[in-house]
Coordinates of C-alpha atoms in Angstrom, one line a residue:
X1200 CA -13.1 -23.4 -136.0
X1201 CA -10.8 -26.1 -135.7
X1202 CA -11.1 -28.9 -133.5
X1203 CA -8.3 -28.0 -130.9
X1204 CA -9.6 -24.8 -130.2
X1205 CA -12.5 -26.2 -127.7
X1206 CA -10.4 -27.3 -125.4
X1207 CA -9.4 -23.7 -124.4
X1208 CA -13.6 -23.1 -123.3
X1209 CA -14.5 -23.6 -119.7
X1210 CA -16.8 -25.7 -119.0
X1211 CA -20.4 -23.9 -118.3
X1212 CA -22.0 -24.1 -114.9
X1213 CA -24.4 -21.9 -112.8
X1214 CA -21.4 -21.1 -110.2
X1215 CA -17.7 -20.9 -109.2
X1216 CA -16.3 -24.2 -108.2
X1217 CA -13.7 -23.8 -105.3
X1218 CA -9.4 -24.8 -106.4
X1219 CA -7.4 -26.1 -104.6
X1220 CA -6.5 -25.0 -101.0
X1221 CA -9.8 -22.6 -101.3
X1222 CA -13.3 -23.0 -100.5
X1223 CA -14.7 -20.1 -101.5
X1224 CA -18.2 -21.5 -102.0
X1225 CA -18.4 -22.4 -98.4
X1226 CA -17.2 -19.4 -97.2
X1227 CA -19.7 -17.0 -98.8
X1228 CA -22.0 -19.5 -97.7
X1229 CA -21.0 -20.0 -94.0
X1230 CA -20.8 -16.3 -94.0
X1231 CA -24.6 -15.8 -95.4
X1232 CA -25.7 -18.5 -93.0
X1233 CA -24.0 -16.2 -90.2
X1234 CA -25.9 -13.1 -91.5
X1235 CA -29.1 -14.8 -92.0
X1236 CA -28.8 -16.7 -88.3
X1237 CA -28.0 -13.2 -86.9
X1238 CA -30.8 -11.2 -89.1
X1239 CA -33.1 -14.1 -87.4
X1240 CA -31.9 -14.2 -84.4
X1241 CA -32.1 -10.5 -84.1
X1242 CA -35.1 -9.7 -85.6
X1243 CA -37.1 -12.7 -85.3
X1244 CA -36.3 -13.9 -82.1
X1245 CA -35.1 -10.7 -80.9
X1246 CA -38.4 -9.3 -81.2
X1247 CA -39.6 -12.2 -80.4
X1248 CA -38.0 -12.4 -76.9
X1249 CA -38.4 -8.5 -75.9
X1250 CA -42.5 -8.8 -76.5
X1251 CA -42.7 -12.0 -74.5
X1252 CA -41.1 -10.1 -71.4
X1253 CA -43.5 -7.4 -72.5
X1254 CA -46.0 -9.5 -72.4
X1255 CA -45.0 -11.3 -69.0
X1256 CA -44.6 -7.6 -67.8
X1257 CA -48.3 -6.9 -68.3
X1258 CA -47.2 -3.7 -70.9
X1259 CA -48.7 -5.7 -74.0
X1260 CA -50.6 -9.1 -75.0
X1261 CA -49.4 -10.2 -77.9
X1262 CA -52.7 -11.2 -80.2
X1263 CA -52.4 -15.4 -81.2
X1264 CA -52.2 -14.5 -84.7
X1265 CA -49.3 -12.9 -84.5
X1266 CA -47.5 -15.4 -82.4
X1267 CA -48.5 -17.7 -84.7
X1268 CA -46.9 -15.4 -87.8
X1269 CA -44.3 -14.4 -85.4
X1270 CA -43.1 -18.9 -84.9
X1271 CA -44.3 -19.4 -88.8
X1272 CA -41.6 -16.7 -89.7
X1273 CA -39.0 -18.6 -87.4
X1274 CA -39.6 -21.6 -88.7
X1275 CA -38.8 -20.7 -92.1
X1276 CA -36.3 -18.9 -91.3
X1277 CA -34.4 -21.7 -89.5
X1278 CA -35.0 -24.4 -92.1
X1279 CA -33.6 -21.9 -94.6
X1280 CA -30.6 -21.5 -92.9
X1281 CA -30.4 -25.7 -92.2
X1282 CA -30.6 -26.1 -95.7
X1283 CA -28.3 -23.5 -96.6
X1284 CA -25.5 -24.1 -93.9
X1285 CA -25.2 -28.2 -95.2
X1286 CA -21.5 -29.6 -95.9
X1287 CA -22.2 -29.6 -99.8
X1288 CA -18.6 -30.7 -101.9
X1289 CA -18.6 -29.4 -105.5
X1290 CA -20.1 -31.4 -108.1
X1291 CA -17.7 -33.4 -110.0
X1292 CA -17.6 -33.9 -114.0
X1293 CA -16.3 -36.5 -116.8
X1294 CA -15.2 -33.4 -118.8
X1295 CA -16.6 -34.8 -121.8
X1296 CA -17.5 -31.1 -123.0
X1297 CA -13.5 -30.7 -123.1
X1298 CA -13.3 -33.5 -126.3
X1299 CA -13.0 -31.7 -129.2
X1300 CA -15.9 -30.8 -131.1
X1301 CA -18.5 -31.1 -128.2
X1302 CA -18.9 -34.4 -130.5
X1303 CA -19.5 -36.4 -126.7
X1304 CA -22.2 -33.6 -125.2
X1305 CA -26.0 -33.7 -125.5
X1306 CA -27.0 -31.1 -128.5
X1307 CA -30.1 -32.6 -130.2
X1308 CA -32.1 -29.4 -132.0
X1309 CA -29.1 -27.9 -133.1
X1310 CA -27.7 -27.5 -136.5
X1311 CA -25.0 -30.5 -137.6
X1312 CA -22.8 -31.1 -139.9
X1313 CA -23.1 -34.2 -142.4
X1314 CA -21.1 -36.7 -139.5
X1315 CA -23.9 -35.9 -136.9
X1316 CA -21.8 -33.6 -134.9
X1317 CA -23.1 -30.0 -133.5
X1318 CA -22.5 -27.0 -135.3
X1319 CA -19.3 -25.0 -133.0
X1320 CA -21.0 -22.1 -133.2
X1321 CA -24.3 -23.0 -132.2
X1322 CA -23.2 -25.1 -129.2
X1323 CA -21.0 -22.0 -128.2
X1324 CA -24.3 -20.0 -128.2
X1325 CA -26.7 -22.4 -126.4
X1326 CA -24.3 -22.4 -123.6
X1327 CA -24.0 -18.7 -123.4
X1328 CA -27.6 -18.5 -122.5
X1329 CA -27.0 -20.8 -119.7
X1330 CA -24.4 -19.6 -118.0
X1331 CA -25.6 -16.2 -118.6
X1332 CA -30.0 -17.4 -118.4
X1333 CA -31.3 -14.3 -120.3
X1334 CA -33.9 -14.5 -122.0
X1335 CA -32.3 -12.9 -125.2
X1336 CA -29.5 -15.2 -125.2
X1337 CA -31.9 -18.0 -125.1
X1338 CA -33.7 -16.5 -128.0
X1339 CA -30.5 -16.4 -130.4
X1340 CA -29.7 -20.1 -130.1
X1341 CA -30.2 -21.3 -133.4
X1342 CA -32.3 -24.1 -134.1
X1343 CA -31.3 -27.3 -136.5
X1344 CA -35.2 -28.1 -137.2
X1345 CA -38.6 -27.7 -135.6
X1346 CA -38.1 -28.8 -132.3
X1347 CA -38.1 -26.7 -129.1
X1348 CA -35.6 -27.1 -126.0
X1349 CA -37.3 -28.2 -123.1
X1350 CA -37.2 -26.0 -120.5
X1351 CA -33.3 -25.2 -120.3
X1352 CA -34.7 -21.9 -118.2
X1353 CA -35.9 -24.4 -115.2
X1354 CA -32.5 -25.3 -114.2
X1355 CA -32.1 -22.4 -112.5
X1356 CA -35.1 -21.9 -111.0
X1357 CA -35.9 -21.5 -107.2
X1358 CA -38.6 -23.6 -104.9
X1359 CA -39.7 -22.4 -101.4
X1360 CA -39.0 -26.3 -100.1
X1361 CA -36.9 -28.7 -99.0
X1362 CA -33.1 -28.1 -100.4
X1363 CA -32.0 -26.0 -103.5
X1364 CA -31.4 -28.0 -106.5
X1365 CA -27.8 -25.9 -106.7
X1366 CA -26.6 -28.0 -103.5
X1367 CA -27.7 -31.2 -104.2
X1368 CA -24.6 -33.4 -105.3
X1369 CA -24.3 -36.7 -108.0
X1370 CA -21.3 -38.9 -108.8
X1371 CA -20.5 -37.8 -112.9
X1372 CA -21.7 -39.7 -115.6
X1373 CA -19.1 -42.1 -116.9
X1374 CA -17.0 -40.2 -119.6
X1375 CA -17.6 -41.1 -122.9
X1376 CA -14.7 -43.5 -124.1
X1377 CA -14.8 -45.5 -120.4
X1378 CA -16.1 -49.3 -120.2
X1379 CA -19.1 -48.4 -117.8
X1380 CA -20.5 -46.4 -121.2
X1381 CA -19.5 -49.3 -122.8
X1382 CA -21.2 -51.7 -120.9
X1383 CA -24.4 -49.2 -120.8
X1384 CA -24.7 -48.9 -124.3
X1385 CA -24.6 -52.8 -125.3
X1386 CA -27.1 -52.9 -122.3
X1387 CA -29.7 -50.3 -124.6
X1388 CA -28.8 -52.4 -127.7
X1389 CA -29.8 -55.6 -126.1
X1390 CA -32.8 -53.8 -124.3
X1391 CA -34.2 -53.0 -127.7
X1392 CA -33.4 -56.6 -129.2
X1393 CA -35.3 -57.6 -125.9
X1394 CA -38.2 -55.4 -126.2
X1395 CA -40.8 -58.1 -127.2
X1396 CA -39.4 -61.1 -125.0
X1397 CA -42.1 -61.1 -121.9
X1398 CA -39.8 -60.4 -119.1
X1399 CA -40.9 -63.7 -117.4
X1400 CA -39.1 -65.6 -120.8
X1401 CA -35.9 -63.9 -120.1
X1402 CA -34.0 -67.1 -118.4
X1403 CA -34.8 -69.4 -121.2
X1404 CA -35.0 -66.8 -124.3
X1405 CA -31.6 -67.3 -126.6
X1406 CA -31.7 -63.4 -127.4
X1407 CA -31.4 -63.0 -123.3
X1408 CA -28.9 -65.5 -122.9
X1409 CA -26.6 -64.1 -125.4
X1410 CA -26.9 -61.0 -123.5
X1411 CA -26.3 -62.0 -120.7
X1412 CA -23.0 -63.5 -121.3
X1413 CA -21.3 -60.5 -123.3
X1414 CA -22.6 -58.3 -120.1
X1415 CA -21.0 -60.3 -117.7
X1416 CA -17.9 -58.8 -120.0
X1417 CA -17.9 -55.8 -118.7
X1418 CA -16.9 -55.1 -114.8
X1419 CA -20.3 -53.6 -114.0
X1420 CA -22.5 -56.5 -115.1
X1421 CA -20.4 -59.2 -114.4
X1422 CA -22.6 -60.7 -111.9
X1423 CA -26.2 -60.0 -114.3
X1424 CA -28.5 -63.2 -114.5
X1425 CA -31.7 -64.4 -115.8
X1426 CA -33.5 -63.0 -112.7
X1427 CA -31.3 -59.4 -112.5
X1428 CA -31.2 -58.9 -115.9
X1429 CA -32.2 -54.7 -116.9
X1430 CA -33.6 -54.3 -113.0
X1431 CA -32.3 -51.9 -110.5
X1432 CA -30.3 -52.2 -106.9
X1433 CA -32.7 -52.7 -104.5
X1434 CA -33.2 -55.9 -102.6
X1435 CA -36.8 -55.4 -103.5
X1436 CA -36.8 -55.4 -107.0
X1437 CA -35.0 -58.6 -107.6
X1438 CA -37.6 -60.7 -106.1
X1439 CA -41.1 -61.6 -107.8
X1440 CA -42.2 -60.6 -111.1
X1441 CA -40.3 -57.9 -113.1
X1442 CA -43.3 -55.4 -113.2
X1443 CA -44.5 -54.1 -109.8
X1444 CA -47.8 -54.8 -108.8
X1445 CA -48.7 -51.5 -108.6
X1446 CA -48.4 -51.3 -112.3
X1447 CA -51.0 -54.5 -112.3
X1448 CA -52.9 -54.2 -109.6
X1449 CA -56.9 -52.3 -110.1
X1450 CA -56.3 -48.4 -109.1
X1451 CA -59.3 -47.2 -106.3
X1452 CA -60.2 -43.8 -108.3
X1453 CA -62.9 -42.2 -106.3
X1454 CA -66.1 -43.6 -107.5
X1455 CA -64.6 -45.6 -110.0
X1456 CA -61.7 -47.5 -110.5
X1457 CA -58.8 -47.9 -113.3
X1458 CA -58.1 -51.5 -114.6
X1459 CA -54.0 -51.2 -115.3
X1460 CA -54.7 -51.9 -119.4
X1461 CA -52.5 -50.1 -121.5
X1462 CA -52.1 -50.2 -125.2
X1463 CA -48.2 -50.6 -126.5
X1464 CA -46.5 -50.3 -130.0
X1465 CA -47.1 -52.3 -132.5
X1466 CA -44.5 -55.3 -132.4
X1467 CA -41.4 -55.8 -133.9
X1468 CA -41.4 -51.9 -134.8
X1469 CA -38.4 -49.9 -134.6
X1470 CA -37.8 -46.4 -135.5
X1471 CA -34.3 -44.3 -136.3
X1472 CA -32.7 -47.5 -137.7
X1473 CA -31.0 -45.6 -140.7
X1474 CA -28.4 -43.3 -140.5
X1475 CA -30.1 -40.5 -142.0
X1476 CA -33.4 -40.9 -140.2
X1477 CA -31.1 -40.7 -136.8
X1478 CA -29.3 -37.4 -138.0
X1479 CA -32.5 -35.8 -139.4
X1480 CA -33.8 -35.9 -135.8
X1481 CA -30.9 -35.3 -134.1
X1482 CA -31.1 -31.6 -136.1
X1483 CA -35.0 -31.4 -134.3
X1484 CA -36.6 -32.3 -137.7
X1485 CA -40.3 -34.4 -137.4
X1486 CA -39.5 -37.7 -137.6
X1487 CA -40.7 -39.3 -140.8
X1488 CA -42.7 -42.5 -139.5
X1489 CA -45.1 -42.2 -136.2
X1490 CA -45.7 -44.7 -133.8
X1491 CA -48.8 -47.0 -134.6
X1492 CA -50.1 -48.4 -131.2
X1493 CA -51.8 -52.2 -131.4
X1494 CA -55.0 -51.2 -130.6
X1495 CA -54.9 -54.3 -128.2
X1496 CA -54.9 -53.1 -124.3
X1497 CA -53.6 -55.4 -122.3
X1498 CA -51.5 -56.1 -118.8
X1499 CA -47.9 -54.8 -118.9
X1500 CA -46.0 -57.9 -119.5
X1501 CA -42.5 -57.1 -122.1
X1502 CA -40.2 -53.5 -122.6
X1503 CA -42.3 -52.2 -125.7
X1504 CA -45.3 -51.8 -122.9
X1505 CA -43.3 -50.4 -120.0
X1506 CA -41.6 -48.3 -122.9
X1507 CA -44.4 -47.5 -124.0
X1508 CA -46.1 -46.2 -120.8
X1509 CA -43.7 -44.1 -119.7
X1510 CA -43.3 -42.5 -122.7
X1511 CA -47.0 -41.0 -122.8
X1512 CA -47.1 -40.6 -118.7
X1513 CA -48.1 -37.8 -116.6
X1514 CA -45.3 -36.9 -114.5
X1515 CA -46.3 -38.6 -111.3
X1516 CA -48.5 -40.9 -113.1
X1517 CA -47.3 -44.0 -112.0
X1518 CA -46.5 -42.7 -108.2
X1519 CA -50.4 -41.3 -107.8
X1520 CA -51.4 -44.8 -108.7
X1521 CA -49.4 -46.1 -106.4
X1522 CA -50.9 -44.0 -103.3
X1523 CA -54.8 -44.6 -104.1
X1524 CA -53.7 -48.0 -104.5
X1525 CA -51.8 -48.2 -100.8
X1526 CA -54.9 -45.9 -99.7
X1527 CA -57.0 -48.3 -100.5
X1528 CA -55.1 -51.1 -98.5
X1529 CA -56.8 -48.9 -95.0
X1530 CA -55.1 -48.4 -92.5
X1531 CA -52.4 -51.7 -91.5
X1532 CA -50.3 -50.8 -94.4
X1533 CA -50.4 -46.7 -93.2
X1534 CA -46.4 -46.4 -91.3
X1535 CA -46.7 -47.4 -87.3
X1536 CA -45.2 -44.0 -86.7
X1537 CA -48.1 -42.4 -88.4
X1538 CA -49.5 -40.0 -84.7
X1539 CA -53.3 -40.5 -86.3
X1540 CA -52.9 -44.6 -86.2
X1541 CA -53.2 -44.4 -82.2
X1542 CA -56.3 -41.3 -82.1
X1543 CA -59.2 -42.9 -80.1
X1544 CA -61.1 -39.5 -81.3
X1545 CA -60.1 -38.6 -83.9
X1546 CA -58.4 -39.2 -87.5
X1547 CA -55.7 -37.7 -89.9
X1548 CA -56.6 -36.4 -93.4
X1549 CA -55.3 -33.1 -94.4
X1550 CA -51.8 -33.9 -91.5
X1551 CA -51.0 -37.5 -91.9
X1552 CA -54.1 -38.7 -94.1
X1553 CA -55.0 -39.1 -97.8
X1554 CA -54.3 -35.1 -98.6
X1555 CA -51.2 -35.8 -97.0
X1556 CA -50.1 -38.2 -98.5
X1557 CA -51.3 -37.2 -102.1
X1558 CA -50.0 -33.6 -102.3
X1559 CA -46.1 -35.2 -101.0
X1560 CA -45.9 -37.1 -104.0
X1561 CA -47.5 -34.2 -106.5
X1562 CA -45.0 -31.9 -104.3
X1563 CA -41.4 -34.3 -104.3
X1564 CA -42.0 -35.1 -108.1
X1565 CA -41.5 -31.5 -109.4
X1566 CA -38.7 -30.6 -106.6
X1567 CA -37.1 -34.2 -108.5
X1568 CA -37.4 -32.2 -111.6
X1569 CA -36.0 -29.1 -110.5
X1570 CA -33.2 -31.2 -109.5
X1571 CA -32.7 -33.5 -112.4
X1572 CA -33.2 -30.2 -114.9
X1573 CA -30.4 -28.2 -112.9
X1574 CA -27.7 -31.5 -113.5
X1575 CA -29.0 -31.9 -116.9
X1576 CA -28.3 -28.3 -118.2
X1577 CA -26.0 -26.7 -115.6
X1578 CA -23.3 -29.4 -115.0
X1579 CA -23.4 -32.3 -117.2
X1580 CA -25.3 -31.7 -121.0
X1581 CA -24.4 -35.8 -121.4
X1582 CA -25.6 -36.9 -125.3
X1583 CA -27.8 -39.9 -125.5
X1584 CA -27.6 -43.0 -126.3
X1585 CA -29.1 -42.0 -129.8
X1586 CA -26.3 -40.4 -130.5
X1587 CA -23.7 -42.1 -128.6
X1588 CA -24.9 -45.1 -131.1
X1589 CA -24.6 -43.3 -134.2
X1590 CA -20.9 -42.5 -133.5
X1591 CA -20.5 -46.4 -132.9
X1592 CA -22.3 -46.4 -136.4
X1593 CA -19.3 -43.9 -138.1
X1594 CA -16.6 -45.5 -136.0
X1595 CA -17.6 -48.8 -137.7
X1596 CA -18.2 -48.1 -140.7
X1597 CA -14.8 -46.2 -140.5
X1598 CA -16.6 -42.5 -141.7
X1599 CA -14.8 -41.1 -138.7
X1600 CA -13.1 -42.4 -135.6
X1601 CA -14.0 -42.0 -132.3
X1602 CA -12.9 -43.3 -129.0
X1603 CA -15.1 -46.0 -127.9
X1604 CA -14.9 -48.6 -125.7
X1605 CA -13.5 -52.2 -127.1
X1606 CA -15.1 -54.0 -125.3
X1607 CA -18.1 -52.8 -127.3
X1608 CA -17.0 -51.8 -131.3
X1609 CA -16.2 -56.2 -130.0
X1610 CA -19.8 -57.0 -128.3
X1611 CA -21.8 -59.2 -130.7
X1612 CA -25.3 -57.1 -130.0
X1613 CA -23.6 -54.5 -132.7
X1614 CA -23.6 -57.5 -135.8
X1615 CA -27.3 -58.9 -134.4
X1616 CA -28.2 -55.2 -134.9
X1617 CA -26.6 -54.8 -137.6
X1618 CA -28.6 -58.1 -139.0
X1619 CA -31.6 -57.4 -138.4
X1620 CA -31.8 -53.1 -139.2
X1621 CA -28.6 -52.5 -141.7
X1622 CA -27.0 -50.1 -139.9
X1623 CA -25.3 -50.0 -136.1
X1624 CA -27.9 -47.1 -135.2
X1625 CA -29.9 -47.5 -131.9
X1626 CA -33.7 -48.9 -132.8
X1627 CA -35.2 -46.6 -130.5
X1628 CA -39.2 -47.3 -129.2
X1629 CA -40.1 -43.9 -130.4
X1630 CA -40.6 -42.2 -133.3
X1631 CA -38.8 -38.8 -132.5
X1632 CA -35.8 -40.6 -130.1
X1633 CA -35.0 -38.8 -126.7
X1634 CA -37.0 -35.8 -125.3
X1635 CA -35.0 -32.5 -126.0
X1636 CA -32.7 -32.0 -123.1
X1637 CA -29.8 -34.0 -122.0
X1638 CA -29.5 -37.5 -120.8
X1639 CA -28.1 -37.1 -117.1
X1640 CA -29.8 -38.0 -114.3
X1641 CA -33.2 -39.3 -116.2
X1642 CA -35.9 -36.9 -115.2
X1643 CA -38.4 -39.9 -114.9
X1644 CA -35.9 -41.1 -112.3
X1645 CA -35.6 -38.5 -110.1
X1646 CA -39.1 -38.7 -110.3
X1647 CA -39.7 -42.0 -109.1
X1648 CA -36.7 -42.0 -106.8
X1649 CA -38.6 -38.3 -105.0
X1650 CA -42.2 -40.0 -105.4
X1651 CA -41.6 -43.6 -103.9
X1652 CA -39.6 -41.9 -100.9
X1653 CA -42.5 -40.1 -99.7
X1654 CA -44.4 -43.4 -100.6
X1655 CA -42.2 -45.3 -97.8
X1656 CA -42.2 -42.4 -95.3
X1657 CA -45.6 -42.7 -95.0
X1658 CA -46.8 -46.3 -95.5
X1659 CA -45.0 -49.1 -93.7
X1660 CA -42.9 -50.8 -95.7
X1661 CA -43.0 -54.2 -94.6
X1662 CA -47.1 -54.1 -94.9
X1663 CA -47.4 -57.7 -97.5
X1664 CA -49.0 -56.7 -101.1
X1665 CA -52.7 -58.4 -100.2
X1666 CA -53.5 -60.4 -103.6
X1667 CA -50.0 -60.5 -105.3
X1668 CA -50.5 -61.3 -109.5
X1669 CA -48.7 -62.0 -112.1
X1670 CA -49.5 -60.9 -116.0
X1671 CA -49.8 -64.2 -118.3
X1672 CA -47.3 -63.8 -120.7
X1673 CA -49.3 -62.2 -123.7
X1674 CA -50.7 -60.2 -121.3
X1675 CA -54.4 -60.6 -121.4
X1676 CA -55.1 -62.3 -117.6
X1677 CA -53.6 -61.4 -113.9
X1678 CA -53.0 -64.4 -112.6
X1679 CA -52.8 -65.2 -108.6
X1680 CA -48.6 -65.3 -107.4
X1681 CA -47.8 -67.8 -105.6
X1682 CA -44.0 -69.0 -104.6
X1683 CA -42.9 -65.2 -103.1
X1684 CA -44.0 -62.7 -100.8
X1685 CA -44.4 -59.6 -101.9
X1686 CA -44.0 -55.9 -99.1
X1687 CA -44.9 -52.5 -100.4
X1688 CA -41.1 -51.1 -99.6
X1689 CA -40.0 -54.0 -102.2
X1690 CA -42.6 -53.3 -104.8
X1691 CA -42.3 -49.7 -104.4
X1692 CA -38.6 -50.1 -105.1
X1693 CA -39.6 -52.2 -108.3
X1694 CA -42.0 -49.6 -109.5
X1695 CA -39.5 -46.9 -109.2
X1696 CA -36.8 -49.2 -111.1
X1697 CA -39.7 -50.6 -113.5
X1698 CA -39.7 -45.9 -114.5
X1699 CA -36.8 -45.5 -114.3
X1700 CA -35.6 -48.8 -116.5
X1701 CA -38.1 -48.5 -118.9
X1702 CA -37.0 -45.3 -120.6
X1703 CA -33.7 -47.2 -120.8
X1704 CA -35.2 -50.0 -122.7
X1705 CA -36.8 -47.3 -125.2
X1706 CA -33.8 -46.3 -125.7
X1707 CA -33.8 -42.7 -124.7
X1708 CA -31.3 -43.1 -121.3
X1709 CA -28.6 -45.1 -120.1
X1710 CA -28.1 -46.8 -116.9
X1711 CA -26.7 -44.4 -114.8
X1712 CA -29.2 -41.8 -115.9
X1713 CA -31.7 -44.2 -114.3
X1714 CA -30.0 -45.0 -110.7
X1715 CA -27.7 -42.0 -109.9
X1716 CA -31.6 -39.8 -111.1
X1717 CA -33.0 -42.4 -108.2
X1718 CA -30.6 -41.0 -105.5
X1719 CA -31.4 -38.1 -106.7
X1720 CA -34.8 -38.0 -106.2
X1721 CA -34.5 -39.6 -103.3
X1722 CA -32.2 -36.3 -101.1
X1723 CA -34.8 -34.5 -102.9
X1724 CA -37.7 -36.5 -100.8
X1725 CA -35.6 -36.8 -97.6
X1726 CA -34.7 -32.7 -97.5
X1727 CA -38.7 -32.1 -98.3
X1728 CA -39.9 -34.7 -95.6
X1729 CA -37.3 -32.4 -93.3
X1730 CA -39.2 -29.8 -94.7
X1731 CA -42.6 -31.3 -93.8
X1732 CA -42.0 -32.6 -90.4
X1733 CA -41.6 -29.3 -89.2
X1734 CA -44.9 -28.4 -90.2
X1735 CA -46.4 -30.8 -87.7
X1736 CA -47.8 -29.9 -84.7
X1737 CA -48.8 -33.6 -83.6
X1738 CA -46.7 -35.4 -81.6
X1739 CA -44.5 -37.4 -84.3
X1740 CA -41.2 -40.2 -84.1
X1741 CA -40.5 -39.1 -87.8
X1742 CA -40.8 -40.4 -91.2
X1743 CA -38.6 -43.8 -91.3
X1744 CA -37.8 -45.6 -94.3
X1745 CA -35.5 -48.0 -96.2
X1746 CA -33.3 -45.8 -98.1
X1747 CA -32.3 -47.2 -102.4
X1748 CA -28.5 -48.7 -101.0
X1749 CA -30.8 -50.9 -97.7
X1750 CA -29.8 -48.7 -95.2
X1751 CA -32.6 -47.0 -92.6
X1752 CA -32.9 -43.4 -91.7
X1753 CA -35.6 -41.5 -89.8
X1754 CA -36.2 -37.8 -90.6

């Protein structure tokens, strides 16, 4: 297969897309919704009306259980129709997969050439499996080593709550040759060089100053400064220390408590800095090195700490912990819309209490992952930063030229990386590099966006975090924080950013993976909360919260 043959390969996605002047999906969706509406009205509503009239005439008496079952069915059908008929534009893509040889697409774990480009036949088999969804096609996808693809069939999984994953939309990731992608790669390179610098020293560290000056050359990072370096997009996370209080404060855990001291990787130890190791791992071969923890549990204070936290955490760990901390603050931290706050003779528990909060956080997490997996596998298949860096290395060493943004190729960060490691490969915090699934959007970020949104719905965002602290630069102590008033809403947004951006600091994601992942998770949670809202029988004004863009919404 020559390089140009790939231009004739259509982008594989789960669903057909509308052509200009025609909206086939919209027509099918509305037709199906009308049919479901007819069935709902005719079978559920219609039969219910007949039964109600018969009961009023004394002909029959509807048992309470039957009536409740009828109401439950009606409710489920109505929510399903509401989700189905939501306006959904076509998902835009960046067209990287149309580039010759698939060099700009995710392919980790498949057979690769000596330059680190995927074998075309292997990628075609991979696309065929994603398109068909058949087990037999997945079984035929060749492997380049022993690393398995992580849950690609989850990209077509269904869920019984919230919006269907395929009906949620994101902006497309930056194109391979765009300035934005170049800026994001420059940021990830700088992050790797600053992993061992305490967050509190970004205003005085010489390398951090170089990073700020360099990133300002890129349009998307023109306003970065020492206080906003490697931070996200919300107002709250720009206040106070870099690390959220929910990653520092003690976690009440049943009859015990958990002090948030963690081990991290050994300072200065980076991985995948040679092209040979990078290529081997891209093929799915086990790493030749092993990450060794420092053996010294401490409070989180730098990028390496945060990177290792998001390396070993379970899916919604940080947000379960945050929920437990928030519940420990007592009733004053509960959102004022919670009807249980006004009760004089009863309390919230199964609904509007701890179990409701904790189960919702867990449910939001898995829904966020499903939405991210649809986008990853069915829509974008974005290559990871470690592979982009291999393209940079080959371009800089004249092994092969790729259309990399010139501002990145001329960035001082590449010279600094080469001086330290002898190549232009991205120094990774993990020996194995990224996981074997596409980069955009980040699964951690989707979980973070979904879980944070749920927590903001249940708790009072304006509540001032009690006993705020800041870690010492060596991570041995927590000291009282002075000069800043931190709120629950701001620290939850900061927690979401910490989890999302922590993966960038590790080298496994880009800026857009994290930010758009957060926004996707938020959409997931809002749809979930809309369904959850209808299950309550209490008089309830609705969930009110502040979105990541600063606007408020009531569900």
